[in-house]
CSV table of C-alpha atoms in Angstrom, one decimal:
chain,number,residue,atom,x,y,z
A,1,MET,CA,-62.2,51.2,29.5
A,2,HIS,CA,-63.1,48.1,27.8
A,3,GLY,CA,-60.8,47.0,24.9
A,4,SER,CA,-62.5,46.5,21.9
A,5,ALA,CA,-61.7,45.2,18.5
A,6,ARG,CA,-59.8,47.6,16.0
A,7,GLY,CA,-61.1,46.9,12.7
A,8,ALA,CA,-60.0,43.3,12.4
A,9,HIS,CA,-61.6,40.6,10.7
A,10,PRO,CA,-63.1,38.0,12.5
A,11,ILE,CA,-61.2,34.7,12.7
A,12,SER,CA,-61.2,31.9,14.5
A,13,VAL,CA,-59.0,31.3,17.8
A,14,SER,CA,-58.3,28.0,16.7
A,15,GLU,CA,-57.1,28.9,13.2
A,16,ALA,CA,-55.2,31.6,14.6
A,17,LEU,CA,-53.3,30.1,17.9
A,18,TYR,CA,-54.0,26.4,17.5
A,19,PRO,CA,-53.4,25.1,13.8
A,20,ARG,CA,-51.3,22.2,14.6
A,21,GLY,CA,-53.4,21.9,17.7
A,22,LYS,CA,-53.1,21.7,21.7
A,23,VAL,CA,-50.2,20.0,23.9
A,24,ALA,CA,-49.6,19.0,27.0
A,25,GLY,CA,-53.5,20.4,27.8
A,26,PRO,CA,-54.3,23.9,27.0
A,27,TYR,CA,-50.8,24.9,25.5
A,28,PRO,CA,-50.6,25.8,21.2
A,29,ALA,CA,-48.5,23.7,19.8
A,30,LEU,CA,-45.3,25.3,18.3
A,31,PRO,CA,-45.9,26.8,14.4
A,32,THR,CA,-43.5,24.3,13.0
A,33,ARG,CA,-41.8,21.0,13.9
A,34,ALA,CA,-38.4,22.7,13.9
A,35,ASP,CA,-39.8,24.9,16.7
A,36,GLU,CA,-40.9,22.0,18.6
A,37,ALA,CA,-37.2,20.3,17.6
A,38,TYR,CA,-35.2,23.5,18.8
A,39,VAL,CA,-37.0,24.1,21.7
A,40,ASP,CA,-37.1,20.5,22.9
A,41,PHE,CA,-33.1,21.0,23.1
A,42,ILE,CA,-33.4,24.3,25.3
A,43,ALA,CA,-35.7,22.3,27.4
A,44,ASP,CA,-33.2,19.5,27.4
A,45,ALA,CA,-30.1,21.5,28.3
A,46,ARG,CA,-32.0,23.4,31.0
A,47,ASN,CA,-33.1,20.5,32.8
A,48,PHE,CA,-29.6,19.1,32.3
A,49,LEU,CA,-27.9,22.0,33.8
A,50,LEU,CA,-30.5,23.2,36.5
A,51,HIS,CA,-31.1,19.6,37.7
A,52,ALA,CA,-28.2,17.0,36.7
A,53,GLN,CA,-25.7,20.2,37.1
A,54,GLN,CA,-27.4,22.0,40.1
A,55,ARG,CA,-26.1,20.2,42.9
A,56,PRO,CA,-22.5,19.6,42.0
A,57,ILE,CA,-22.4,23.2,41.2
A,58,ALA,CA,-23.8,24.3,44.5
A,59,ALA,CA,-21.4,22.2,46.4
A,60,ASP,CA,-18.5,23.4,44.5
A,61,SER,CA,-19.9,27.4,45.1
A,62,ARG,CA,-20.3,26.4,48.9
A,63,GLU,CA,-16.5,25.4,48.0
A,64,LEU,CA,-15.3,27.8,47.0
A,65,VAL,CA,-16.9,30.8,49.4
A,66,ARG,CA,-15.3,28.5,52.2
A,67,ARG,CA,-11.8,28.7,50.9
A,68,ALA,CA,-12.3,32.3,50.5
A,69,GLY,CA,-13.3,32.6,54.3
A,70,LEU,CA,-16.6,33.6,54.1
A,71,PRO,CA,-19.4,32.4,56.1
A,72,ALA,CA,-21.4,29.4,54.9
A,73,SER,CA,-24.8,31.1,55.9
A,74,PRO,CA,-26.1,34.2,54.0
A,75,ASP,CA,-24.3,37.0,55.1
A,76,PRO,CA,-25.4,40.8,53.7
A,77,ALA,CA,-22.1,42.2,54.6
A,78,ASN,CA,-20.2,39.9,52.6
A,79,THR,CA,-22.8,39.1,49.8
A,80,ARG,CA,-20.3,41.3,47.0
A,81,ARG,CA,-17.2,39.6,48.0
A,82,ALA,CA,-19.2,36.2,47.7
A,83,ALA,CA,-20.6,37.2,44.7
A,84,GLN,CA,-17.0,38.0,43.2
A,85,THR,CA,-15.3,34.9,44.5
A,86,LEU,CA,-18.2,32.5,42.5
A,87,MET,CA,-18.0,34.8,39.4
A,88,ALA,CA,-14.2,34.2,39.5
A,89,ASP,CA,-14.6,30.3,39.0
A,90,PRO,CA,-14.7,29.5,35.1
A,91,ALA,CA,-16.7,26.6,35.8
A,92,LEU,CA,-19.1,28.4,37.3
A,93,ARG,CA,-18.7,31.4,34.7
A,94,ILE,CA,-19.6,28.8,31.7
A,95,TYR,CA,-22.6,27.6,33.8
A,96,HIS,CA,-24.4,31.1,34.6
A,97,ARG,CA,-23.0,31.8,30.8
A,98,VAL,CA,-24.9,28.9,29.2
A,99,LYS,CA,-27.8,29.3,31.4
A,100,ARG,CA,-27.9,32.6,30.0
A,101,SER,CA,-27.6,31.8,26.7
A,102,LEU,CA,-30.2,29.0,26.7
A,103,GLN,CA,-32.7,31.7,27.8
A,104,GLU,CA,-31.9,34.3,25.1
A,105,ALA,CA,-32.2,31.7,22.4
A,106,PHE,CA,-35.5,30.3,23.8
A,107,TRP,CA,-37.2,33.7,24.3
A,108,ASN,CA,-35.6,34.5,20.2
A,109,ARG,CA,-37.1,31.3,18.9
A,110,LEU,CA,-40.5,31.3,20.5
A,111,LEU,CA,-40.9,34.9,19.6
A,112,ALA,CA,-39.7,34.3,15.9
A,113,ALA,CA,-42.4,31.3,16.2
A,114,PHE,CA,-45.2,33.1,17.3
A,115,GLY,CA,-44.1,36.7,15.9
A,116,GLY,CA,-44.5,34.7,12.3
A,117,ARG,CA,-48.4,34.4,12.9
A,118,ARG,CA,-48.6,38.4,14.8
A,119,GLU,CA,-51.6,39.2,12.7
A,120,ARG,CA,-53.8,36.5,13.3
A,121,LEU,CA,-53.1,36.1,16.5
A,122,MET,CA,-54.2,39.6,17.4
A,123,ALA,CA,-56.9,39.3,15.2
A,124,ALA,CA,-58.2,36.5,17.7
A,125,LEU,CA,-57.0,38.2,20.8
A,126,ASP,CA,-59.5,41.1,19.3
A,127,GLU,CA,-62.2,38.0,18.8
A,128,ALA,CA,-62.2,36.7,21.7
A,129,ASP,CA,-62.6,40.5,23.8
A,130,ARG,CA,-66.5,40.1,22.1
A,131,ARG,CA,-66.9,36.4,23.5
A,132,GLY,CA,-68.0,34.5,26.8
A,133,PRO,CA,-67.8,33.3,29.0
A,134,GLY,CA,-66.6,35.4,31.2
A,135,SER,CA,-65.2,38.9,30.6
A,136,VAL,CA,-62.6,41.2,29.9
A,137,GLU,CA,-61.6,44.6,30.6
A,138,TYR,CA,-58.0,46.4,29.8
A,139,ASP,CA,-56.8,49.9,28.7
A,140,LEU,CA,-53.7,49.6,26.4
A,141,ASP,CA,-53.3,53.4,27.6
A,142,ALA,CA,-53.2,52.5,31.1
A,143,PRO,CA,-49.8,53.8,32.5
A,144,VAL,CA,-47.3,51.0,33.5
A,145,PRO,CA,-45.1,51.2,36.8
A,146,GLU,CA,-41.4,51.2,36.0
A,147,TYR,CA,-40.7,48.0,38.0
A,148,ALA,CA,-43.1,46.5,35.5
A,149,ARG,CA,-41.4,47.4,32.5
A,150,THR,CA,-38.3,45.6,32.7
A,151,GLN,CA,-38.2,42.3,30.7
A,152,ILE,CA,-38.8,39.8,33.5
A,153,HIS,CA,-37.3,36.4,33.0
A,154,LEU,CA,-35.5,38.3,29.6
A,155,GLN,CA,-38.7,37.6,28.3
A,156,PRO,CA,-39.0,40.2,25.1
A,157,GLY,CA,-40.9,43.2,26.0
A,158,GLY,CA,-42.0,41.9,29.7
A,159,TYR,CA,-45.0,41.5,30.1
A,160,THR,CA,-46.3,45.0,29.3
A,161,GLY,CA,-44.5,45.7,26.4
A,162,GLU,CA,-45.2,43.2,23.6
A,163,PRO,CA,-48.6,42.2,22.9
A,164,LEU,CA,-48.0,38.6,22.3
A,165,ALA,CA,-46.6,38.5,25.7
A,166,GLY,CA,-49.9,35.9,27.1
A,167,VAL,CA,-48.8,33.4,25.0
A,168,LEU,CA,-45.1,33.8,25.1
A,169,TYR,CA,-45.4,33.7,29.2
A,170,ASP,CA,-47.7,30.8,29.2
A,171,PHE,CA,-45.6,28.4,26.8
A,172,GLY,CA,-42.7,30.0,28.6
A,173,LEU,CA,-43.9,28.6,31.8
A,174,LYS,CA,-44.6,25.0,30.5
A,175,VAL,CA,-40.6,24.8,29.3
A,176,PHE,CA,-39.3,26.3,32.4
A,177,MET,CA,-41.4,23.9,34.9
A,178,GLY,CA,-39.9,21.2,33.1
A,179,GLY,CA,-43.4,19.5,32.5
A,180,ALA,CA,-44.7,20.5,36.1
A,181,ALA,CA,-47.0,22.8,34.2
A,182,ASP,CA,-48.3,20.7,31.5
A,183,HIS,CA,-52.1,20.4,31.8
A,184,ASP,CA,-52.0,23.0,34.2
A,185,GLY,CA,-50.6,21.0,36.8
A,186,VAL,CA,-49.0,23.8,39.1
A,187,ALA,CA,-51.7,26.1,38.8
A,188,LYS,CA,-54.3,23.2,39.3
A,189,THR,CA,-52.1,22.2,42.8
A,190,ALA,CA,-52.3,26.0,43.9
A,191,ALA,CA,-55.9,26.2,43.3
A,192,ARG,CA,-56.5,23.2,45.6
A,193,ALA,CA,-53.8,24.4,48.0
A,194,ALA,CA,-55.9,27.4,48.7
A,195,ALA,CA,-57.7,27.3,51.5
A,196,ALA,CA,-61.4,28.4,51.7
A,197,PRO,CA,-63.0,30.4,54.6
A,198,LEU,CA,-64.6,28.1,57.5
A,199,ASP,CA,-68.3,28.7,57.0
A,200,GLY,CA,-67.7,27.3,53.7
A,201,GLN,CA,-69.4,30.5,51.8
A,202,VAL,CA,-67.3,31.2,48.6
A,203,ARG,CA,-69.4,33.8,46.9
A,204,ARG,CA,-65.8,35.8,45.3
A,205,ILE,CA,-62.2,35.0,44.7
A,206,LEU,CA,-59.5,36.8,43.4
A,207,ASP,CA,-56.3,35.6,41.7
A,208,LEU,CA,-53.4,38.2,41.8
A,209,GLY,CA,-51.0,38.5,39.4
A,210,CYS,CA,-53.2,35.8,37.3
A,211,SER,CA,-50.6,36.5,34.2
A,212,ALA,CA,-52.1,34.2,31.6
A,213,GLY,CA,-54.9,33.0,33.4
A,214,ALA,CA,-54.1,29.3,34.7
A,215,THR,CA,-54.7,29.8,38.1
A,216,THR,CA,-57.6,31.7,37.8
A,217,THR,CA,-59.2,29.2,35.9
A,218,ALA,CA,-58.4,26.4,37.8
A,219,LEU,CA,-60.0,28.1,40.7
A,220,LYS,CA,-63.3,28.5,38.7
A,221,ALA,CA,-62.9,24.3,37.9
A,222,ILE,CA,-62.7,24.1,41.8
A,223,TRP,CA,-66.1,26.8,42.6
A,224,PRO,CA,-68.0,26.8,39.7
A,225,GLU,CA,-70.6,28.7,41.7
A,226,ALA,CA,-68.3,31.3,42.9
A,227,GLU,CA,-67.8,34.8,40.5
A,228,VAL,CA,-64.2,34.0,40.0
A,229,HIS,CA,-61.8,37.4,38.7
A,230,GLY,CA,-57.9,37.7,37.6
A,231,VAL,CA,-56.3,40.9,38.1
A,232,ASP,CA,-53.1,41.6,36.4
A,233,LEU,CA,-51.7,45.2,35.4
A,234,SER,CA,-50.3,43.6,32.0
A,235,ALA,CA,-53.6,44.5,29.4
A,236,HIS,CA,-51.9,42.1,27.1
A,237,MET,CA,-51.7,39.1,29.8
A,238,VAL,CA,-55.1,39.7,30.7
A,239,ARG,CA,-56.4,39.3,27.2
A,240,TYR,CA,-54.8,36.0,26.6
A,241,ALA,CA,-55.7,34.6,29.9
A,242,HIS,CA,-59.7,35.6,29.0
A,243,LEU,CA,-59.1,33.7,25.4
A,244,ARG,CA,-57.5,31.1,27.5
A,245,ALA,CA,-60.7,31.0,29.6
A,246,VAL,CA,-63.0,31.2,26.9
A,247,GLU,CA,-61.3,27.9,25.2
A,248,GLN,CA,-62.1,26.3,28.1
A,249,GLY,CA,-65.8,27.5,28.8
A,250,LEU,CA,-65.1,29.2,31.9
A,251,ASP,CA,-66.6,31.9,33.0
A,252,VAL,CA,-63.8,34.1,34.7
A,253,GLN,CA,-63.3,37.8,35.2
A,254,PHE,CA,-60.2,39.3,34.2
A,255,ARG,CA,-59.4,42.8,34.6
A,256,GLN,CA,-56.2,45.0,34.2
A,257,MET,CA,-55.0,46.3,37.5
A,258,PRO,CA,-52.3,46.3,39.9
A,259,ALA,CA,-52.4,43.9,42.7
A,260,GLU,CA,-51.0,47.1,44.8
A,261,SER,CA,-54.1,49.1,43.5
A,262,LEU,CA,-56.9,47.2,43.4
A,263,ARG,CA,-60.6,48.8,42.2
A,264,TYR,CA,-62.7,46.5,44.4
A,265,PRO,CA,-64.2,47.5,47.6
A,266,ASP,CA,-63.4,46.6,50.8
A,267,GLY,CA,-64.5,42.9,52.1
A,268,HIS,CA,-65.5,41.8,48.5
A,269,PHE,CA,-63.6,38.7,48.1
A,270,ASP,CA,-63.8,35.2,50.2
A,271,MET,CA,-60.6,34.4,49.1
A,272,VAL,CA,-57.7,35.9,47.8
A,273,LEU,CA,-54.7,34.1,46.0
A,274,ALA,CA,-51.5,35.1,44.3
A,275,MET,CA,-49.0,32.6,42.5
A,276,LEU,CA,-45.5,33.3,41.2
A,277,LEU,CA,-46.1,37.2,42.1
A,278,PHE,CA,-43.8,38.2,44.6
A,279,HIS,CA,-40.6,36.9,43.5
A,280,GLU,CA,-41.2,39.2,40.4
A,281,ILE,CA,-42.0,42.4,42.2
A,282,PRO,CA,-40.2,44.4,44.5
A,283,THR,CA,-40.2,44.3,48.3
A,284,SER,CA,-42.4,47.7,48.8
A,285,ILE,CA,-44.8,46.7,46.1
A,286,ALA,CA,-44.9,42.9,47.4
A,287,ARG,CA,-46.1,44.5,50.6
A,288,ARG,CA,-48.7,46.6,49.2
A,289,VAL,CA,-49.8,44.1,47.3
A,290,ILE,CA,-50.5,42.1,51.2
A,291,GLY,CA,-51.8,44.8,52.4
A,292,GLU,CA,-54.4,44.8,49.4
A,293,ALA,CA,-55.5,41.6,49.6
A,294,PHE,CA,-56.3,41.9,53.5
A,295,ARG,CA,-58.6,44.8,52.4
A,296,VAL,CA,-60.5,43.0,49.8
A,297,LEU,CA,-60.8,39.5,51.6
A,298,ARG,CA,-64.3,39.4,53.8
A,299,PRO,CA,-63.7,40.4,57.1
A,300,TYR,CA,-64.1,37.3,60.0
A,301,ASP,CA,-66.8,37.8,62.8
A,302,PRO,CA,-64.2,38.3,66.0
A,303,SER,CA,-67.0,35.8,67.3
A,304,ASP,CA,-66.5,33.2,65.4
A,305,PRO,CA,-64.3,30.6,67.2
A,306,GLY,CA,-62.3,30.0,63.8
A,307,ALA,CA,-61.9,33.2,62.6
A,308,ALA,CA,-58.4,33.1,63.7
A,309,LEU,CA,-57.7,30.9,60.6
A,310,ARG,CA,-59.1,33.0,58.5
A,311,SER,CA,-56.1,34.6,57.7
A,312,SER,CA,-55.1,31.1,55.6
A,313,ARG,CA,-57.4,32.4,53.0
A,314,VAL,CA,-54.9,34.6,51.5
A,315,GLY,CA,-52.6,32.3,49.4
A,316,VAL,CA,-49.0,33.1,49.0
A,317,LYS,CA,-46.5,31.6,47.0
A,318,PRO,CA,-43.7,33.1,46.6
B,1,MET,CA,-36.4,51.6,42.1
B,2,SER,CA,-34.4,51.5,45.4
B,3,ALA,CA,-31.3,49.3,45.3
B,4,ARG,CA,-32.0,49.1,49.3
B,5,PRO,CA,-34.6,46.7,50.2
B,6,GLU,CA,-36.7,47.6,53.0
B,7,GLY,CA,-36.2,46.6,56.6
B,8,THR,CA,-32.9,44.9,55.9
B,9,GLY,CA,-30.2,47.3,55.6
B,10,GLU,CA,-28.4,45.6,53.1
B,11,SER,CA,-27.5,47.3,49.9
B,12,LEU,CA,-28.0,45.8,46.5
B,13,ASP,CA,-25.4,47.6,44.7
B,14,TYR,CA,-23.4,44.5,44.4
B,15,VAL,CA,-26.2,43.7,41.5
B,16,ARG,CA,-24.5,45.8,39.5
B,17,ASP,CA,-21.5,43.8,39.0
B,18,LEU,CA,-22.9,40.7,38.6
B,19,PRO,CA,-22.5,39.5,35.0
B,20,GLY,CA,-25.9,39.1,34.0
B,21,TYR,CA,-27.0,42.9,35.6
B,22,HIS,CA,-27.1,44.3,32.0
B,23,PRO,CA,-29.9,42.9,30.0
B,24,ASN,CA,-28.9,43.5,26.4
B,25,ARG,CA,-25.0,43.1,27.3
B,26,PRO,CA,-24.0,40.4,29.7
B,27,GLN,CA,-20.5,39.7,30.1
B,28,TYR,CA,-19.3,36.4,32.4
B,29,PHE,CA,-15.9,36.8,30.5
B,30,ASP,CA,-13.3,38.8,30.2
B,31,SER,CA,-13.8,39.1,27.0
B,32,GLU,CA,-17.0,40.1,25.1
B,33,VAL,CA,-16.1,37.5,22.1
B,34,VAL,CA,-15.9,34.6,25.0
B,35,ASP,CA,-19.4,35.5,25.8
B,36,HIS,CA,-20.7,35.6,22.0
B,37,LEU,CA,-19.0,32.1,21.1
B,38,VAL,CA,-20.9,30.6,23.9
B,39,GLY,CA,-24.5,31.8,22.5
B,40,ILE,CA,-23.3,30.7,18.8
B,41,VAL,CA,-22.1,27.2,20.0
B,42,LEU,CA,-25.6,26.8,21.4
B,43,GLU,CA,-27.1,27.9,18.1
B,44,PHE,CA,-25.2,25.3,16.6
B,45,GLY,CA,-26.3,22.8,18.9
B,46,ALA,CA,-30.0,23.5,18.6
B,47,GLU,CA,-29.7,23.6,14.9
B,48,LEU,CA,-27.8,20.6,14.7
B,49,TRP,CA,-30.6,18.9,16.7
B,50,VAL,CA,-33.0,20.7,15.0
B,51,MET,CA,-31.6,18.7,11.5
B,52,ARG,CA,-31.2,15.5,13.4
B,53,ASP,CA,-34.9,15.5,14.9
B,54,ARG,CA,-36.1,16.4,11.1
B,55,GLN,CA,-33.9,13.3,9.7
B,56,ALA,CA,-35.2,11.1,12.3
B,57,HIS,CA,-39.0,12.2,11.4
B,58,LEU,CA,-38.3,11.6,7.7
B,59,GLU,CA,-36.7,8.2,8.4
B,60,GLU,CA,-39.8,7.4,10.0
B,61,LEU,CA,-42.5,8.6,7.4
B,62,LEU,CA,-40.6,6.8,4.8
B,63,ALA,CA,-40.4,4.0,7.2
B,64,GLU,CA,-44.7,3.9,7.3
B,65,GLN,CA,-44.5,3.9,3.8
B,66,GLY,CA,-43.0,0.8,3.3
B,67,MET,CA,-39.0,2.7,2.8
B,68,ASP,CA,-36.3,1.5,5.2
B,69,ALA,CA,-34.5,4.7,4.4
B,70,ARG,CA,-32.2,4.5,7.4
B,71,ALA,CA,-30.7,0.8,6.1
B,72,ALA,CA,-31.3,2.0,2.5
B,73,LEU,CA,-28.4,4.7,3.2
B,74,ASP,CA,-26.3,2.5,5.1
B,75,ARG,CA,-25.9,0.5,2.4
B,76,ARG,CA,-25.7,3.0,-0.4
B,77,ALA,CA,-21.9,2.8,-1.5
B,78,ARG,CA,-20.5,6.7,-2.0
B,79,HIS,CA,-20.9,7.6,-5.9
B,80,TRP,CA,-18.5,10.4,-6.1
B,81,PRO,CA,-15.0,10.7,-6.1
B,82,GLN,CA,-13.3,11.1,-3.3
B,83,ALA,CA,-11.4,14.0,-4.4
B,84,ALA,CA,-14.4,15.9,-4.9
B,85,THR,CA,-15.5,16.1,-1.4
B,86,CYS,CA,-12.1,16.3,0.2
B,87,HIS,CA,-9.6,18.9,-2.0
B,88,PRO,CA,-10.9,22.1,-0.4
B,89,ILE,CA,-9.4,20.5,3.1
B,90,PRO,CA,-5.9,20.3,1.8
B,91,ASP,CA,-6.2,24.1,0.2
B,92,THR,CA,-7.3,25.4,3.5
B,93,ALA,CA,-4.2,23.9,5.2
B,94,ARG,CA,-2.1,25.2,2.7
B,95,TRP,CA,-3.3,28.8,3.1
B,96,LEU,CA,-3.2,28.1,7.4
B,97,HIS,CA,0.4,27.6,6.7
B,98,THR,CA,1.3,30.5,4.5
B,99,PRO,CA,3.3,32.5,6.5
B,100,PRO,CA,2.3,35.7,7.6
B,101,SER,CA,3.1,38.6,5.2
B,102,GLU,CA,5.6,41.3,6.9
B,103,PRO,CA,4.2,44.4,8.0
B,104,ALA,CA,4.1,46.8,5.7
B,105,SER,CA,7.2,49.4,7.1
């Protein structure tokens, strides 16, 4: 079950992942200044489109929908017609095409940049597997559900098909969040917002769909005495998440498993949190994930007057 | 994966008609060529920015070592004949204005 190094020579994580140091907290600096400039261009263009242009584009879209005689509020019966109306507009076509091209160009560059030192990075992951604090368990041959084989957000190889998925996702999130994820800001905010049990007993915490583990480590930093687990169905993600936690000296347990099929006993955790998971999975899977979250959550005492509020211990961020 | 979300009765089949549905061949314009051109223009933009960034950093590095490269460049007189850089342009223009040959019958 536990993954192991496959004959790789030992290599320091710093040497492999951070030869140019870190940026904005935990993120590895890109391999070259040219990579950084390229990504700066993409990030600025994305910010221009998503922030400066989003409002006028939205207003134009509403006007086009109105002129087409379609209802202003979401109406499933007219969704196809609304989509056709909007995509017939030249400005909207360019807007969406440019957004798509920027996303593609960004990932291509990131893959080329980190992929250029693939062997070293894989050796660093192998090395980190054997190190603590914390631990990682994964099985590279575990079956991957069909819904997880897609290239979510166009990330090359998706989360399960590219061994460097963890570092790609981590840096991708930093760029796509436009600075909000710098110094793990978004993850720390989510971890702080997670409600603790009213009795204050926090022995075990679970982070569902933990990806690169930023929220998982943020939870550990807030609850240092608790046993903190992060699960993700991607072996590549939990390996990178473990490496990232080791770098921070945080004792976190990462396990590869689907959030909709947890291998934990009933009532095992005092808090369960999911961050940026639900927008990436089908509705039917999301329902199973929520069911599992409640199953592994410590049952409340019905005689406790605060019991009704316990459901807030399951934190959900789409 | 079902194209129909549970509990809504709403069909998601329309997403297959959206321009971005195909992961490797998204098509937002009537001609695929235009789609590719947008990507090419952005690629040029990004690479241009890489070069400008590099040049700015180079000038900064030189300035740190006491050389105001930007001012020196602006003061620098052109030292090669204009014809050397410009003569290909009229050649290109002539080629562009050459009437197309008659199609072979």
